[in-house]
XYZ file of C-alpha atoms in Angstrom:
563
model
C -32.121 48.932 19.781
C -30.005 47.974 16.953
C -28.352 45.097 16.667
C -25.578 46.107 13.529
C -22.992 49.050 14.337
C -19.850 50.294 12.211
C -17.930 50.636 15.975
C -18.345 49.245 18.769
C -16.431 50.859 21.823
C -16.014 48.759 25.033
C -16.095 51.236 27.956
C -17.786 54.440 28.476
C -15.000 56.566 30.478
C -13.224 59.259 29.134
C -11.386 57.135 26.600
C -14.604 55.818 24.849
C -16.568 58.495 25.208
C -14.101 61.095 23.431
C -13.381 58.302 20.515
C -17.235 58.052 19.840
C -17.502 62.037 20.112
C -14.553 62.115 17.811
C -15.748 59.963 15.143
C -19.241 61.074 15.308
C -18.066 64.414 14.469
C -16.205 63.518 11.949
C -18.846 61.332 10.338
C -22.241 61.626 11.516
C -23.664 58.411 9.168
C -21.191 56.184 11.352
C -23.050 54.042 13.258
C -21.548 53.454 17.110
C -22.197 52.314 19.969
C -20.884 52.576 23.123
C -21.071 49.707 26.357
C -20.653 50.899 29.782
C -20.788 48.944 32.449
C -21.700 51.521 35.025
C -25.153 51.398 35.610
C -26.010 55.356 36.306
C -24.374 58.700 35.743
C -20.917 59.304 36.988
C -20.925 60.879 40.254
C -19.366 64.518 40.688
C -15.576 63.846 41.533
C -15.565 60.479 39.892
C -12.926 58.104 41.451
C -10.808 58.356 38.392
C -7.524 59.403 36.892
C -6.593 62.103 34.328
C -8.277 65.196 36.491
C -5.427 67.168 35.250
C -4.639 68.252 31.837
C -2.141 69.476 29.566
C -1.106 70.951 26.608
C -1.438 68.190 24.187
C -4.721 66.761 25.943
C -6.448 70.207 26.012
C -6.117 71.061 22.328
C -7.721 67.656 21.774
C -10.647 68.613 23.952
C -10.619 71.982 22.993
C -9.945 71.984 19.385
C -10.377 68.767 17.947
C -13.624 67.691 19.743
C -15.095 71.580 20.193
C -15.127 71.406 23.422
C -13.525 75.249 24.615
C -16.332 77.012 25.623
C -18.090 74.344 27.748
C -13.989 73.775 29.254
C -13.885 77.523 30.054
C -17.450 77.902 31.451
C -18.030 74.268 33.397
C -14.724 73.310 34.586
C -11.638 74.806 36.236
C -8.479 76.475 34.232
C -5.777 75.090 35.053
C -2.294 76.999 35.962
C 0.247 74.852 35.020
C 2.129 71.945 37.084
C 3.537 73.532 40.490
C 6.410 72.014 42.335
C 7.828 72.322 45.826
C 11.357 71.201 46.127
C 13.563 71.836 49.385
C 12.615 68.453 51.129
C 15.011 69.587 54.140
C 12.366 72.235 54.782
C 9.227 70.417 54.475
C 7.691 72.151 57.632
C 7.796 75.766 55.675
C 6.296 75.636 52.407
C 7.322 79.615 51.749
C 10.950 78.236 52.249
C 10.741 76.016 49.644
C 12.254 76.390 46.035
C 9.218 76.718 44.192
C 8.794 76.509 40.001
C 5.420 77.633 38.264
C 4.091 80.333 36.658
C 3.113 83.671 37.867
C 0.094 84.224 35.773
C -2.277 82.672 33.476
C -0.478 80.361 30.435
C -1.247 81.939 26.990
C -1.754 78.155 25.856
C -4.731 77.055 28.362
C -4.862 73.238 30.323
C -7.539 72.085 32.707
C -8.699 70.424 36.080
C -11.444 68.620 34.983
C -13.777 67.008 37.256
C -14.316 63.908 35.689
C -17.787 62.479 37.002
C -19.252 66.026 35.900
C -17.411 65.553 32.582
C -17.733 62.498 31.346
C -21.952 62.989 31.965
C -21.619 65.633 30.231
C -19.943 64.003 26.845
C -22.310 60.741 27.573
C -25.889 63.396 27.243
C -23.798 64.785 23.858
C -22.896 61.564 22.516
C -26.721 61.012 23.051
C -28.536 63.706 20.992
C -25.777 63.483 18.417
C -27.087 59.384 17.952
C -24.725 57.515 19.539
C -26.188 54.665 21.574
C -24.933 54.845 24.752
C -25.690 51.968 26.868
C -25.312 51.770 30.584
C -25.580 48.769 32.858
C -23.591 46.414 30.158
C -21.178 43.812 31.240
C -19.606 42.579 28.435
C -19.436 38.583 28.403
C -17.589 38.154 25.124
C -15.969 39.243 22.095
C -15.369 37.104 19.293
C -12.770 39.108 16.525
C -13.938 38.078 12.851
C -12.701 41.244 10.720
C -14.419 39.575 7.413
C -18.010 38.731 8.709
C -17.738 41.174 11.626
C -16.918 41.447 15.098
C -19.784 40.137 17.740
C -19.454 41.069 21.095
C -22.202 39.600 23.720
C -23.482 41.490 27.003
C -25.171 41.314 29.273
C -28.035 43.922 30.980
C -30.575 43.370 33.379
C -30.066 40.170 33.683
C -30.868 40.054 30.030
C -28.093 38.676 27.095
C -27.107 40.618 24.088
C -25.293 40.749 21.328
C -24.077 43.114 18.229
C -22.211 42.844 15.478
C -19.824 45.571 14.317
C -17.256 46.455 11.376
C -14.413 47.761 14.472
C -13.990 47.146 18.539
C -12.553 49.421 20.103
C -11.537 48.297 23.849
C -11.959 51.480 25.936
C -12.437 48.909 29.548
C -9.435 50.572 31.040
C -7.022 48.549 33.653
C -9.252 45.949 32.391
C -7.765 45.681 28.941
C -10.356 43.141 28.179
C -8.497 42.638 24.675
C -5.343 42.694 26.054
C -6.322 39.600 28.544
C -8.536 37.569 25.777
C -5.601 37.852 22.869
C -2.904 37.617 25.930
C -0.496 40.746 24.488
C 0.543 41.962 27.892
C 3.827 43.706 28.296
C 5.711 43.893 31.010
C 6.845 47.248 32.064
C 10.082 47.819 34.001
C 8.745 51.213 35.500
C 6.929 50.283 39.202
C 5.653 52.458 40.945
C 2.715 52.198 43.162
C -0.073 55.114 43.777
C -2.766 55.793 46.108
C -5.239 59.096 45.952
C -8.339 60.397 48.069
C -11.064 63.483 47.445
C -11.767 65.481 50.321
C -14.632 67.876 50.558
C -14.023 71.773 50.471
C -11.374 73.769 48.319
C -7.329 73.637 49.661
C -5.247 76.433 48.588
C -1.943 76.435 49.853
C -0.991 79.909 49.904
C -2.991 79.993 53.517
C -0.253 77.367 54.469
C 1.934 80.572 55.422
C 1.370 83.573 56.716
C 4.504 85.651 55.063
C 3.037 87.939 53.573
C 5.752 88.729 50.708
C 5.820 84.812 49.639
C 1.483 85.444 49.579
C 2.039 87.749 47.131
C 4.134 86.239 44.668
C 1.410 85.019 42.689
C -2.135 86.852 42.067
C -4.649 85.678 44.522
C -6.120 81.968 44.161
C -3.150 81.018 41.361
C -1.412 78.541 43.626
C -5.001 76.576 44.059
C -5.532 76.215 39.966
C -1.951 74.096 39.441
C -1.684 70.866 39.903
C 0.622 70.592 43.057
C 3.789 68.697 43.713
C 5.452 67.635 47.074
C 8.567 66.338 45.940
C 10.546 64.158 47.884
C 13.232 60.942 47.512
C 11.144 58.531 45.677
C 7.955 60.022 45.844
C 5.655 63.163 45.284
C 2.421 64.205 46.848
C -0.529 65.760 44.460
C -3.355 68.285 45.478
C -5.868 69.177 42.454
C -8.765 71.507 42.726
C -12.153 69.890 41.171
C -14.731 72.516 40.131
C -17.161 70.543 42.543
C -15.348 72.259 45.241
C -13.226 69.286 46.473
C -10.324 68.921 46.228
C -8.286 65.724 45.188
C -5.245 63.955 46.875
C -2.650 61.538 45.434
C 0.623 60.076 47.044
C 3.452 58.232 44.388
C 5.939 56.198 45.866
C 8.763 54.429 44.569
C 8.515 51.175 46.182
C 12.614 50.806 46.609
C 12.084 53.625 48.899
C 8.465 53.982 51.115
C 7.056 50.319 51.021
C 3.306 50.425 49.890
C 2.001 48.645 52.422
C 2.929 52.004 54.839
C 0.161 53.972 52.733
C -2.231 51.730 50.986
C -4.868 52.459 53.679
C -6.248 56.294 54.544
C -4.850 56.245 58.054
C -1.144 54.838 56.757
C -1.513 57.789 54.417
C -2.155 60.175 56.515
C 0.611 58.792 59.067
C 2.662 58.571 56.382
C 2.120 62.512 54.873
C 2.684 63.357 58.928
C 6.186 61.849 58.393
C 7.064 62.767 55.006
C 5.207 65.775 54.075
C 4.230 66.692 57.650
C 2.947 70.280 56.971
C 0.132 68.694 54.078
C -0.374 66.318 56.380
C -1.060 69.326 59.465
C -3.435 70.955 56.709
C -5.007 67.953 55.567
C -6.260 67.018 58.927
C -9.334 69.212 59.424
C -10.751 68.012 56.035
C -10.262 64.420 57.014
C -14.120 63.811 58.296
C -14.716 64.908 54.959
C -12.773 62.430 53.047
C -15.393 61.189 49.917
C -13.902 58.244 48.778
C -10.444 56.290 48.576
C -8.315 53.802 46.130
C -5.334 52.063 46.247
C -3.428 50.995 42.954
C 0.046 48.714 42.999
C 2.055 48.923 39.783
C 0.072 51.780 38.112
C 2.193 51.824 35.055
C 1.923 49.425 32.287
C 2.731 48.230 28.758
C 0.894 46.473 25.602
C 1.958 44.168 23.175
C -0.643 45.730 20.908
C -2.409 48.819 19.344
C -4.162 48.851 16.268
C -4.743 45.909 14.339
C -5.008 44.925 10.744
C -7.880 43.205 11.633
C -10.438 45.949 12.395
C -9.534 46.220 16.413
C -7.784 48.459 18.530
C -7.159 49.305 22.519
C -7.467 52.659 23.603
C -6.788 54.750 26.754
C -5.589 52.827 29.648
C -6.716 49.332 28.059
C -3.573 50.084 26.015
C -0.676 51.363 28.037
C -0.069 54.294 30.697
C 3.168 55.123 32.813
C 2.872 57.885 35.764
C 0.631 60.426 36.343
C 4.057 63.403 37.290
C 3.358 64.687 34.589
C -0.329 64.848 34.001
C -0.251 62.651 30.785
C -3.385 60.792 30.969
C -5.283 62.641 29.019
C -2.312 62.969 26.016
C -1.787 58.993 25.982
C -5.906 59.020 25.398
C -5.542 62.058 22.786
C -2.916 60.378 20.381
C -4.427 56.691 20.224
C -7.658 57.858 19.518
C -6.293 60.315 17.028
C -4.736 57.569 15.510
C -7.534 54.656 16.382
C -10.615 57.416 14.724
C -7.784 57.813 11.518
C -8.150 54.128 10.885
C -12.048 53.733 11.487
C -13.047 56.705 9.615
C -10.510 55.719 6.451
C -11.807 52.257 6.026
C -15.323 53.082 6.621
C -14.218 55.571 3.207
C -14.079 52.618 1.297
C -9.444 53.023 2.214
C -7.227 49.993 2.856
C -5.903 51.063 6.209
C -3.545 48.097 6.873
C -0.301 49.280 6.111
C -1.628 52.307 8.443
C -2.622 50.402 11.009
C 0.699 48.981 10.959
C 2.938 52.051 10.682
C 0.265 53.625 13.386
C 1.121 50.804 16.074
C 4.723 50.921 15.593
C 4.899 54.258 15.958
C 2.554 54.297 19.195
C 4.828 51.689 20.401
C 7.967 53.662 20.143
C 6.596 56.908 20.887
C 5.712 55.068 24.507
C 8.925 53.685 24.738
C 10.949 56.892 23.998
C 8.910 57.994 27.359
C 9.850 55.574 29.694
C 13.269 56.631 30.739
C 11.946 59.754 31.930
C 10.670 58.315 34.742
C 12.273 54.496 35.470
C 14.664 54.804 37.966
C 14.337 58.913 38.129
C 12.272 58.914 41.371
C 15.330 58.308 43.621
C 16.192 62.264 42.175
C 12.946 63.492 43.460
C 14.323 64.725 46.480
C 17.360 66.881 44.641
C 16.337 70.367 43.943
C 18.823 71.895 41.490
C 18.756 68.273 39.724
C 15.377 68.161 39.646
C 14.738 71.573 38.612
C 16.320 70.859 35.295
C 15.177 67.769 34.815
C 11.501 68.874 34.589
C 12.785 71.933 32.117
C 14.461 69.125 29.887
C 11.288 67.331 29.902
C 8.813 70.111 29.147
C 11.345 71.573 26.603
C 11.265 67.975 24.451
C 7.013 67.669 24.865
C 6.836 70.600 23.730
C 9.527 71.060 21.090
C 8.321 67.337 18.918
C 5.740 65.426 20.431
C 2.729 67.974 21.215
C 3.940 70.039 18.160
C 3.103 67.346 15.898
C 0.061 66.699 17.591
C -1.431 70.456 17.340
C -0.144 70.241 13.405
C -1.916 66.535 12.396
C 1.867 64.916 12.220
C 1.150 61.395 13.680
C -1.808 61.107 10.744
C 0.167 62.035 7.878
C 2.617 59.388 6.378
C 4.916 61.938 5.207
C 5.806 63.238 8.384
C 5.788 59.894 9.948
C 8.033 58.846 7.703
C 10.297 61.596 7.589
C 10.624 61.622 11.137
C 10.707 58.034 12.515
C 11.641 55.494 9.642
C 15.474 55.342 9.165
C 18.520 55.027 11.763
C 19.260 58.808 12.382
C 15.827 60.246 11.675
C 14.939 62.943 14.130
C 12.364 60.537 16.283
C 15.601 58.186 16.594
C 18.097 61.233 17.557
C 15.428 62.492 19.999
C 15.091 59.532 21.889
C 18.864 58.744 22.290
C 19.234 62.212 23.541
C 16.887 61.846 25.684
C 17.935 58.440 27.039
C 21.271 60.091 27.454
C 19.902 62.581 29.935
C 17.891 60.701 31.918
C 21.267 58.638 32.765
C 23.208 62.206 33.146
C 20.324 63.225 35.438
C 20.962 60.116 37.881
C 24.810 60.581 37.315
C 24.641 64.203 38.462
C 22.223 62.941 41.789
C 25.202 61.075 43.153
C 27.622 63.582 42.789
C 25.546 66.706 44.117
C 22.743 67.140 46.644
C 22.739 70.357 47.965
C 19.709 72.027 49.908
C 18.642 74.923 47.907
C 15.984 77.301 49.411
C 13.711 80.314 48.942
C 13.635 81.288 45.471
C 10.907 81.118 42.996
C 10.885 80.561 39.093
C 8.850 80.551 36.586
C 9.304 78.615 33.098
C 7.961 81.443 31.284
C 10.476 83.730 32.180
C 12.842 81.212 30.512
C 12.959 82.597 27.256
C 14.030 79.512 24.732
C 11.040 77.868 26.712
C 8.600 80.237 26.840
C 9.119 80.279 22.589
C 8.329 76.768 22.626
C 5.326 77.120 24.185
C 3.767 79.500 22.142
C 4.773 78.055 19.411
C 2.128 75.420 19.943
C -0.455 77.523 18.586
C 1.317 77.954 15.251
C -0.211 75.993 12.523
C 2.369 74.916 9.770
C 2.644 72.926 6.089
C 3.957 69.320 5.999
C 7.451 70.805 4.857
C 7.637 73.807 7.213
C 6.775 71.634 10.121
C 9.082 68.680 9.674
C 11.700 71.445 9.462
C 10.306 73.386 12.382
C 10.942 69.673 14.366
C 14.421 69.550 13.236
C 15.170 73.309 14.803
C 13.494 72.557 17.713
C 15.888 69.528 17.871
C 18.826 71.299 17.470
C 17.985 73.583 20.717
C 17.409 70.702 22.357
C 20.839 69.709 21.992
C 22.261 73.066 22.371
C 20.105 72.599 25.924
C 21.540 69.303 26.384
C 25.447 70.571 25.749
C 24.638 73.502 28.335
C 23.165 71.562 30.840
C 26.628 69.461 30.140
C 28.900 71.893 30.208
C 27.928 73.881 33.377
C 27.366 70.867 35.939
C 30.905 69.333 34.568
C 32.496 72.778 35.129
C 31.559 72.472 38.915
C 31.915 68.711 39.519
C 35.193 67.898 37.793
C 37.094 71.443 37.013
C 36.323 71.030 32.947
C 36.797 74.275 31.131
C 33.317 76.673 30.762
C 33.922 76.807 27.125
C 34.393 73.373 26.495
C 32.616 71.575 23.563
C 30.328 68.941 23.741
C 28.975 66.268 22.108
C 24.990 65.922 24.053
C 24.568 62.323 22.240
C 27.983 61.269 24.181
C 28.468 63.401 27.140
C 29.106 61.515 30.674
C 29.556 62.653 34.065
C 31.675 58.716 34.370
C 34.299 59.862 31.769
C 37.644 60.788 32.675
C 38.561 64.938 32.348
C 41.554 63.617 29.382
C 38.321 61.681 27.260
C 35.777 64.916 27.931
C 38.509 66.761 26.610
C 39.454 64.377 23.526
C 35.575 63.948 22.650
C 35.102 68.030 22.622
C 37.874 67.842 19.541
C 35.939 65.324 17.514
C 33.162 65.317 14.921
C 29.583 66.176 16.830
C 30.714 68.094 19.669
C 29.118 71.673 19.511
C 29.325 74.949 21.020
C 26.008 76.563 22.730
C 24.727 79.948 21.577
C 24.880 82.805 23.750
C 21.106 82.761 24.036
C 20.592 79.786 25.365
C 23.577 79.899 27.962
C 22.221 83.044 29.331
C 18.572 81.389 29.370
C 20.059 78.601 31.632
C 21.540 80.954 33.911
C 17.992 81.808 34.978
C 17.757 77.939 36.682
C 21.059 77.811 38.424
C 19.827 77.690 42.466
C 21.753 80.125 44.296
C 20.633 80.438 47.886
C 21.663 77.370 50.155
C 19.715 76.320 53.784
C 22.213 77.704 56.208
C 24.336 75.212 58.093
């Protein structure tokens, strides 16, 4: 074995292994190597998150790394996320507001089983010359960016040690980096997550026998989305592996189900009986069949650090990750090894990368930042329909309108765009995130002010037009110019979203006029009728397009549990 490497990458999970894959591709002279400590192959249905993918994460696996036709032919498609509102009806799940789609998503995602997966990117990594070396506990690292890095392990029972240009820590909740160079970061999002596999496929169409609500959706479509139970401060997860289990997650707000009522199997399962009692009813018979089971408190947290000028960098979860709702695992892994490979490959060009590495981290940071009010404090609405409902439109409509758009166009590698988009006071990345910041709070305004049980009715995104354009818009492929301005117009809906969303839910709650203007950077649900009024005369309140009013129409709940 070699002893000198251009990268070494600590941690052979999905993280790591994608990096190597990425950079290998990209340069097959580059010498890496890769330290896992697990001893043997992953097992099928590996005990690990980031099962489920999405947009942003698939084109990385598909497109970037190659990886399409082994996605369509090994593991499962994946039909979008799939919620179940309507917590007051819990016991009928063809009662429940439901929102999905009703057919196979022109831009594909995944459920990937990870155990089968990551062996399967460890035996390419192998014939394509990466060393790949299991059984290694790392013991050290000692940073020296001008005389190189030398990290010690051990194997066997046997010491080691390398030298290398880059490390790359890939260790996970570890963060083996993170604890020797002490940039920990607290994170004011808590929530706490436990998950299980059980053996055999669950599809929860069988969960009813009305006929009609079978039928909604071609046969087997339910089963390939990544499930929601949604309740007040917590959801419930069931994902189909292409082993043929079947995996199971619960996320809790702690200022609402204490952990300690679900951090063991049989408080989970008591605990599904009393809060989603009709998964917990169909969960039962598979419960002699449960494979495995892990508990995690706090799963979401921060770093200090990214990318260094100093040939080092923290990928995947050894960086920062902050809830699974979503399905974002796999994007948080996407974009810092995008950005993590940019820098290797660059300097190993003979390119002074520090003033990259620099603009690179900032970014990263901000980019995870700009995320966080999406969820802190939003579980409490979990239980709301209609709220709810538009919340999770607002959020797909932003990923998909800036951040995956750049992604699928190269934008967080080229300076230009970076810079056009994130580096003075009212660039778009800076309007973006106030806008967003000033939803999230109207979101948890509108919760107190309106909780009404809405029932029986269906909808799919798609059928959202504004959204649906989004979307497919992914696939487009544009120049540095046409895409910076294609962010800017996909900004401007977003406000014209924003000011609709407004407009409508003040209409109801406090008598404003329909066709009032409004300013979406300013907007509040706390201000007085007279200032709503005042603010719609002044500079950067705005009118909605007809379009976009009539999309919204299409997620206004209409049909209430009777009394």
């Amino acid at each position: 074995m070699n002893n000198q490497y251009d990268v070494a990458i600590l941690g052979g999970g999905l993280a790591g292994l994608t990096l190597a894959m990425q950079l290998k591709q990209e340069e097959p002279t580059i010498r890496i190597v890769v330290l896992e400590m697990r001893k043997t192959e992953a097992p099928d249905s590996a005990h690990k998150v980031g099962e489920s993918t999405v947009e942003l994460g698939t084109y990385y696996l598909r497109e970037v790394l190659g990886l399409k036709d082994y996605l369509d032919e090994y593991q499962l498609p994946k039909i979008g996320l799939r919620f179940y509102f309507s917590p007051q009806v819990k016991e009928k799940i063809d009662q429940r507001v439901e929102l999905g789609a009703k057919e196979t998503l022109p831009v594909p995602s995944h459920q990937i089983d990870r155990g089968i997966f990551e062996n399967e990117l460890t035996k390419r990594l192998l014939d394509m010359g990466v060393e790949v070396v299991l059984g290694a506990r790392i013991k050290d690292v000692n940073l020296d960016h001008q005389e190189g890095h030398t990290v010690t392990y051990s194997k066997a029972g046997e010491t080691h040690q390398i030298t290398c240009n880059w490390v790359s820590d890939a260790t996970g909740r570890a963060g083996l980096l993170k604890r020797k160079l002490g940039f920990e970061k607290p994170l004011e999002h808590n929530i706490n997550a436990v998950w299980f596999r059980v053996k055999g496929e669950i599809d929860v169409t069988d969960w009813s026998d009305n006929e009609a609500w079978q039928n909604t959706l071609p046969s087997g479509l339910r089963r390939l989305g990544t499930i929601h139970f949604m309740g007040k401060g917590y959801w419930v997860w069931l994902i189909p592996l292409v082993s043929g289990n079947t995996s199971v997650g619960i996320v809790a707000d702690p200022r609402f189900h204490d952990f300690a009522t679900f951090n063991k199997l049989d408080k989970a399962m008591n605990w599904l009986a009393e809060n989603e009692p009709l998964c917990a009813e169909k969960l039962e018979p598979y419960r002699d069949g449960v494979i495995d089971f892990r508990a995690l408190k706090h799963y979401s947290h921060n770093s200090g650090r990214f990318y260094s000028t100093e040939k080092w960098g923290v990928v995947g979860e050894a960086g920062a990750f902050l809830d699974p709702f979503y399905s974002p695992g796999t994007d948080f892994i996407s974009i810092g090894n995008t950005w993590m490979s940019d820098l290797i490959l660059r300097d190993f060009r003979g390119e002074d990368v520090a003033s990259r590495a620099i603009i690179y981290e900032r970014v990263h940071s901000a980019f995870f930042n700009s995320w966080v009010p999406i969820y802190n404090q939003q579980y409490e609405l979990f239980g709301n329909t209609q709220v709810m409902l538009v919340k999770i439109l607002w959020d797909w409509g932003v990923y998909w309108a800036i951040p995956t758009l750049l992604f699928t166009n190269k934008g967080y590698i080229n300076l230009e765009v970076l810079r056009a988009l994130f580096t003075n006071r009212n660039s778009l990345g800076i309007r973006l995130g106030k806008l967003n910041v000033q939803m999230q709070q109207f979101f948890r305004a509108w919760n107190q002010c309106s909780d009404e049980a809405f029932v029986n009715t269906f909808i799919d995104f798609f059928e959202v037009p504004f959204l649906k354009k989004l979307h497919l818009d992914l696939e487009k492929q544009h120049s540095v110019e046409n895409l910076i301005a294609q962010c800017e117009e996909n900004l401007n809906i977003l406000e014209q979203m924003a000011a609709e969303i407004y407009r409508k839910v003040s209409a109801k709650e406090k008598g404003t006029p329909k066709d009032m203007k409004i300013n979406p950077y300013q907007f509040s649900l706390e201000l007085t009728n007279e200032a709503l009024l005042e603010q719609a005369t002044q500079k950067g309140a705005i009118d909605t397009t007809a379009s976009i009013s009539n999309d919204l129409e299409m997620v206004w709940l209409n049909e209430k549990l009777p009394v």
